[in-house]
mmCIF file of C-alpha atoms in Angstrom:
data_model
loop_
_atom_site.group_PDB
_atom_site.id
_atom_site.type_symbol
_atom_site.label_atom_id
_atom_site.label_comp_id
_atom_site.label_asym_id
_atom_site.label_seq_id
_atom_site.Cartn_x
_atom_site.Cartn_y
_atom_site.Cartn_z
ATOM 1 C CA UNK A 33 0.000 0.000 0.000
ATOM 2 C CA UNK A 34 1.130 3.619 -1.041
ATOM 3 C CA UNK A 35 1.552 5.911 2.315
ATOM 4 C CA UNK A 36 2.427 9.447 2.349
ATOM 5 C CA UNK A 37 4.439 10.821 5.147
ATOM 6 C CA UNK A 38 5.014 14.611 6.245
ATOM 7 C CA UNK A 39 8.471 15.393 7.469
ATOM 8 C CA UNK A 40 9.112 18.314 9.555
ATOM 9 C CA UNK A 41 13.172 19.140 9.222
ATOM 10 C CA UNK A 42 15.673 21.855 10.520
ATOM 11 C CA UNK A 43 16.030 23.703 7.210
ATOM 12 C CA UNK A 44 19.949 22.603 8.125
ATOM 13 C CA UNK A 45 22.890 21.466 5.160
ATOM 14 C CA UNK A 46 22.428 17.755 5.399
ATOM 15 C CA UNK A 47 19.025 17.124 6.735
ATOM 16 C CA UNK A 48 17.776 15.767 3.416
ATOM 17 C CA UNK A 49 20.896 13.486 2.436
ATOM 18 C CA UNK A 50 19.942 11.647 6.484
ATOM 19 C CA UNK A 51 16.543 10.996 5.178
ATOM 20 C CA UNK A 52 17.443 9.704 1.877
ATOM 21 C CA UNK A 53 20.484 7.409 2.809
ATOM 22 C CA UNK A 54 17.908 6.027 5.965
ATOM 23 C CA UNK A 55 15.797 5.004 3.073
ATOM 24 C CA UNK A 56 18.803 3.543 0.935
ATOM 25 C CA UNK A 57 20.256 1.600 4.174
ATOM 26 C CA UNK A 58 17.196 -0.260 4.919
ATOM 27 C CA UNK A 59 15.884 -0.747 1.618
ATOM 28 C CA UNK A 60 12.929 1.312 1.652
ATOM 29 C CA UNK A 61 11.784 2.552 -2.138
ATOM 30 C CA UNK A 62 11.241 6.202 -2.546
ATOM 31 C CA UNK A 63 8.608 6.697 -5.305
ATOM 32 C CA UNK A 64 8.545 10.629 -5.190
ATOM 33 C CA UNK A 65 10.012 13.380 -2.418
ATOM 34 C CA UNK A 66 9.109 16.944 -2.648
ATOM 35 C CA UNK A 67 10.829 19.002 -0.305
ATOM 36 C CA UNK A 68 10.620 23.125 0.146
ATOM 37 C CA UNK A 69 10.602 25.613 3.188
ATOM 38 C CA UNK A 70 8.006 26.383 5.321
ATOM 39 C CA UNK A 71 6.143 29.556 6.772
ATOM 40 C CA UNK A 72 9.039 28.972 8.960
ATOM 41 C CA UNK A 73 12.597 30.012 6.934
ATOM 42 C CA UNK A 74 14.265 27.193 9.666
ATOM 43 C CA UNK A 75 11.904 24.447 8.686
ATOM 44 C CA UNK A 76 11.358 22.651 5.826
ATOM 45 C CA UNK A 77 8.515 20.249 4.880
ATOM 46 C CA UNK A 78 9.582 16.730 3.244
ATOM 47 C CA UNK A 79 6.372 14.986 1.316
ATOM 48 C CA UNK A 80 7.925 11.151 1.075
ATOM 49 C CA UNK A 81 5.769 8.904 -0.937
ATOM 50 C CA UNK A 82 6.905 5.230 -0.301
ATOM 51 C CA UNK A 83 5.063 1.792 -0.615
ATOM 52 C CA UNK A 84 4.660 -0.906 2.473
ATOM 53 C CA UNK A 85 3.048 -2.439 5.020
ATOM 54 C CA UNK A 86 1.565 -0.461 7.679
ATOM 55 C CA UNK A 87 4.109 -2.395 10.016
ATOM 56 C CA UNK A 88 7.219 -1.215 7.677
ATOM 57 C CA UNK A 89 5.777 2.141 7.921
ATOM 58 C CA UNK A 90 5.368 2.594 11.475
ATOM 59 C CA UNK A 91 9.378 1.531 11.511
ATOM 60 C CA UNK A 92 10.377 3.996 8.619
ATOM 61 C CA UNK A 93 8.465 7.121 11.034
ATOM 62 C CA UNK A 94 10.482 5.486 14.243
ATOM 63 C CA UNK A 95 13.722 6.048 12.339
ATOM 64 C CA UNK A 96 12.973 9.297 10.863
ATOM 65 C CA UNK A 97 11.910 10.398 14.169
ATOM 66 C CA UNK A 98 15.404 9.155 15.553
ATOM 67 C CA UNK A 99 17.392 11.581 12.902
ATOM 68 C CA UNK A 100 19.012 14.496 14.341
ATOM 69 C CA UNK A 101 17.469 17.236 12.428
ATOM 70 C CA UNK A 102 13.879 15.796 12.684
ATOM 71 C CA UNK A 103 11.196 17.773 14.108
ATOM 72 C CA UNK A 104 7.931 16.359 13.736
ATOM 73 C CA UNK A 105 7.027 12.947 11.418
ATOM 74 C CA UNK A 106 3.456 12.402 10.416
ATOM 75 C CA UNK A 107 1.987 9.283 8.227
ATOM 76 C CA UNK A 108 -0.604 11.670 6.099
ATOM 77 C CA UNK A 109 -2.261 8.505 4.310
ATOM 78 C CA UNK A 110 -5.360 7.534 6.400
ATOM 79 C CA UNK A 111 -5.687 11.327 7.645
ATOM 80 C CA UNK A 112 -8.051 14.162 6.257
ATOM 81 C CA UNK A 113 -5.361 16.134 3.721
ATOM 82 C CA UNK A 114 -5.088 18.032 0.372
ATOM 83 C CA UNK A 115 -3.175 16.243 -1.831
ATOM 84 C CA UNK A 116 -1.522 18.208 -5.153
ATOM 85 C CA UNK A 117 1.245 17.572 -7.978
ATOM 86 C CA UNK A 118 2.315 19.997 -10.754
ATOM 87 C CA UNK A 119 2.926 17.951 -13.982
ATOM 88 C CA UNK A 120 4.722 19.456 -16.995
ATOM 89 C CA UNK A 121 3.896 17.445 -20.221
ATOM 90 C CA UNK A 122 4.900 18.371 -23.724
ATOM 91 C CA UNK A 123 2.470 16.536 -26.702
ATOM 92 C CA UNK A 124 3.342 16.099 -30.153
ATOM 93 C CA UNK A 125 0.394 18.008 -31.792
ATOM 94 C CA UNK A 126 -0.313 18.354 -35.752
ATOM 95 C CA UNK A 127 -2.923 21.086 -37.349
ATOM 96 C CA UNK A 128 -6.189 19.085 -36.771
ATOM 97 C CA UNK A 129 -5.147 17.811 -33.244
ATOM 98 C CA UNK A 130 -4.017 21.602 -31.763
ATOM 99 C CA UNK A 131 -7.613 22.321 -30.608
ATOM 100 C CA UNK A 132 -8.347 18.913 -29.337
ATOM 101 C CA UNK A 133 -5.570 18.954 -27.066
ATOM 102 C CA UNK A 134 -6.503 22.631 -25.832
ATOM 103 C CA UNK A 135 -10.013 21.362 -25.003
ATOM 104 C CA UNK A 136 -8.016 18.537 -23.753
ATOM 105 C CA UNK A 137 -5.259 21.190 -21.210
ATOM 106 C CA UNK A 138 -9.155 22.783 -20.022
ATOM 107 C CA UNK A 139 -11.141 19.796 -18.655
ATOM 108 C CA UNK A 140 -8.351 19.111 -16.553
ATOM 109 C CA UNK A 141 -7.763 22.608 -16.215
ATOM 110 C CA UNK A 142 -4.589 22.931 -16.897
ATOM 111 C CA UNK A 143 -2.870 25.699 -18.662
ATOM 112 C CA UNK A 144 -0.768 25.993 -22.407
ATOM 113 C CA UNK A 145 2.597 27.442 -21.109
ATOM 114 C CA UNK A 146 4.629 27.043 -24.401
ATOM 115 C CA UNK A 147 3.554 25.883 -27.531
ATOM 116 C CA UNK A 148 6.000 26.013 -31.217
ATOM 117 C CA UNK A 149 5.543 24.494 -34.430
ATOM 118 C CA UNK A 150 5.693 20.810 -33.278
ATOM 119 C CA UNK A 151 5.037 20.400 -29.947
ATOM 120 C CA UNK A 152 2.649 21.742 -26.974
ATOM 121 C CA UNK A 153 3.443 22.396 -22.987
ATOM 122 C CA UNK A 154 0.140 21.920 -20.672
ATOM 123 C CA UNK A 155 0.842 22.262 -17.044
ATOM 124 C CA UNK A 156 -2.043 20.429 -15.070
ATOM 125 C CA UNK A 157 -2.110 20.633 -11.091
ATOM 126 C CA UNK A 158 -4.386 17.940 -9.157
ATOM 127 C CA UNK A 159 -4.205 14.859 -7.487
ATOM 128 C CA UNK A 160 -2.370 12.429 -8.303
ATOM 129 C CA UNK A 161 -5.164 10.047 -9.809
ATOM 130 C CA UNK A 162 -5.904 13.318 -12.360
ATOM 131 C CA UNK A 163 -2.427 13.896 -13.354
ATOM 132 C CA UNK A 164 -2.562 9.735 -14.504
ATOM 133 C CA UNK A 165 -5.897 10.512 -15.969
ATOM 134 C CA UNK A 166 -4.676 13.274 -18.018
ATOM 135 C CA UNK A 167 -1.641 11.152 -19.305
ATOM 136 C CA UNK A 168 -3.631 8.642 -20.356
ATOM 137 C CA UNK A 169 -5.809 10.918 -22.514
ATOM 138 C CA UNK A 170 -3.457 12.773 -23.732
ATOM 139 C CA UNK A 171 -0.774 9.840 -24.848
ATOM 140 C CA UNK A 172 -2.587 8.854 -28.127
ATOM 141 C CA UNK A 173 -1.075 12.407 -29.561
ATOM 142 C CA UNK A 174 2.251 10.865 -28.493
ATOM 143 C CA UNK A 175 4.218 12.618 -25.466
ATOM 144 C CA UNK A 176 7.199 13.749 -25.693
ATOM 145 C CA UNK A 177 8.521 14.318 -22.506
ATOM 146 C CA UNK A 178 6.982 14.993 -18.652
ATOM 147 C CA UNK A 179 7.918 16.208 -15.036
ATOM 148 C CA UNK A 180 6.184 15.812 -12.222
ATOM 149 C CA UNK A 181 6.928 17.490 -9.151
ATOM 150 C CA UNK A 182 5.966 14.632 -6.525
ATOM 151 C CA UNK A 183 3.407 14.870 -4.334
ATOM 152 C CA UNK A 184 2.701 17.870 -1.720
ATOM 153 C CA UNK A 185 0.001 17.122 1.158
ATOM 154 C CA UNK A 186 -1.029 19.309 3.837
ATOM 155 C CA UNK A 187 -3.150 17.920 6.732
ATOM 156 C CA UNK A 188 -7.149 19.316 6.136
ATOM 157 C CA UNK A 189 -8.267 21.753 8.487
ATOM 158 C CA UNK A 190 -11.305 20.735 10.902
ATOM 159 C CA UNK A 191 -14.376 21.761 9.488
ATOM 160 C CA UNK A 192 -16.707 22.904 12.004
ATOM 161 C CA UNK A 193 -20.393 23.178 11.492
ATOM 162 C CA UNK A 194 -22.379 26.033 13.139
ATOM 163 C CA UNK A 195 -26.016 25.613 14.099
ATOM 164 C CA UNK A 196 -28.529 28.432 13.311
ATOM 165 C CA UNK A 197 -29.620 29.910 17.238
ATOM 166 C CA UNK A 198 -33.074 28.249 16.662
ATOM 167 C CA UNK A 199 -31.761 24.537 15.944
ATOM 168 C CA UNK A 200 -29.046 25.256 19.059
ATOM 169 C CA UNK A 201 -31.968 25.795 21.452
ATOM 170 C CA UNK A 202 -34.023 22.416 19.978
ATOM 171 C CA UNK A 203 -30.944 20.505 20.824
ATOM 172 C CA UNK A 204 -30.880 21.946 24.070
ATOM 173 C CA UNK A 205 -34.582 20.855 24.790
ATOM 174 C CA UNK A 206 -34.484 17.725 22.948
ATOM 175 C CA UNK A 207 -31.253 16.523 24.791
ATOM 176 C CA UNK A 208 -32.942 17.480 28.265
ATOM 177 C CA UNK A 209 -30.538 21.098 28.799
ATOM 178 C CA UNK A 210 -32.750 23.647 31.025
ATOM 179 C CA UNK A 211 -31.302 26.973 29.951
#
């Protein structure tokens, strides 16, 4: 199973060469790491896709949490989160095809950054399930080359639901509250 774990580091020289030589000493596959600074200059986030067992992955968080420059360690996968990737894709495109893959760059709504005599560039931001959905639609034109950034997650903010005053005093009489 694919698990996605957030990585608090000290934004220190080193701090990402500990993670990824933990991973390359035990044998743990990295399938994508995005890493970038925080609201905090001193901290940086690390997004660490990797694939296991929930036992492996409760081992690989015990050893990141064990690295010197590690702050906090969070497995994201079963938690409430946004979940994003940036892809760059360039697509062979001929006269007749140039509109179909524009229509193509809007359901997914992406954006044409570059575009020449040959070739297209769409840059498409989702989840990772749309950025595999718009590959697949979009390799019949014949791709020449993509980037993708990795994944980026953020834990989803509690959403809080406010009862109008009227409902708020019904649950106070319905669950037995005197005031």
């Amino acid at each position: 199973m694919m698990h996605i774990i957030s990585a608090l580091v000290e934004n220190k020289f080193g701090a990402f060469n500990r993670v990824v030589t933990m991973f390359s000493a035990k044998g743990y596959n990295i399938h994508s790491i995005s890493i970038g600074e925080t609201e905090d200059p001193t901290v940086s986030r690390m997004t660490i896709v990797t694939e296991g067992e929930d036992k492996v992955i409760e081992q690989i968080v015990k050893q990141l949490n064990r690295l010197i420059d590690t702050i906090k360690i969070i497995d994201m996968t079963h938690q409430p989160k946004v979940q994003r990737e940036l892809m760059l894709i360039t697509v062979f495109y001929q006269k007749g095809t140039r509109s179909e893959i524009i229509d193509i760059c809007e359901i997914f709504r992406g954006n044409v950054v570059d575009i020449n005599n040959k070739t297209i560039m769409l840059e498409i931001t989702g989840p990772p399930e749309k950025i595999d959905a718009a590959i697949n639609v979009l390799e019949p034109f014949g791709i020449k080359e993509i980037a993708r950034s990795g994944t980026v997650v953020l834990r989803r903010g509690e959403q809080f639901r406010k009862l109008p005053k009227e409902k708020e005093d019904d649950n106070k009489k319905i669950n037995g509250d005197k005031k």
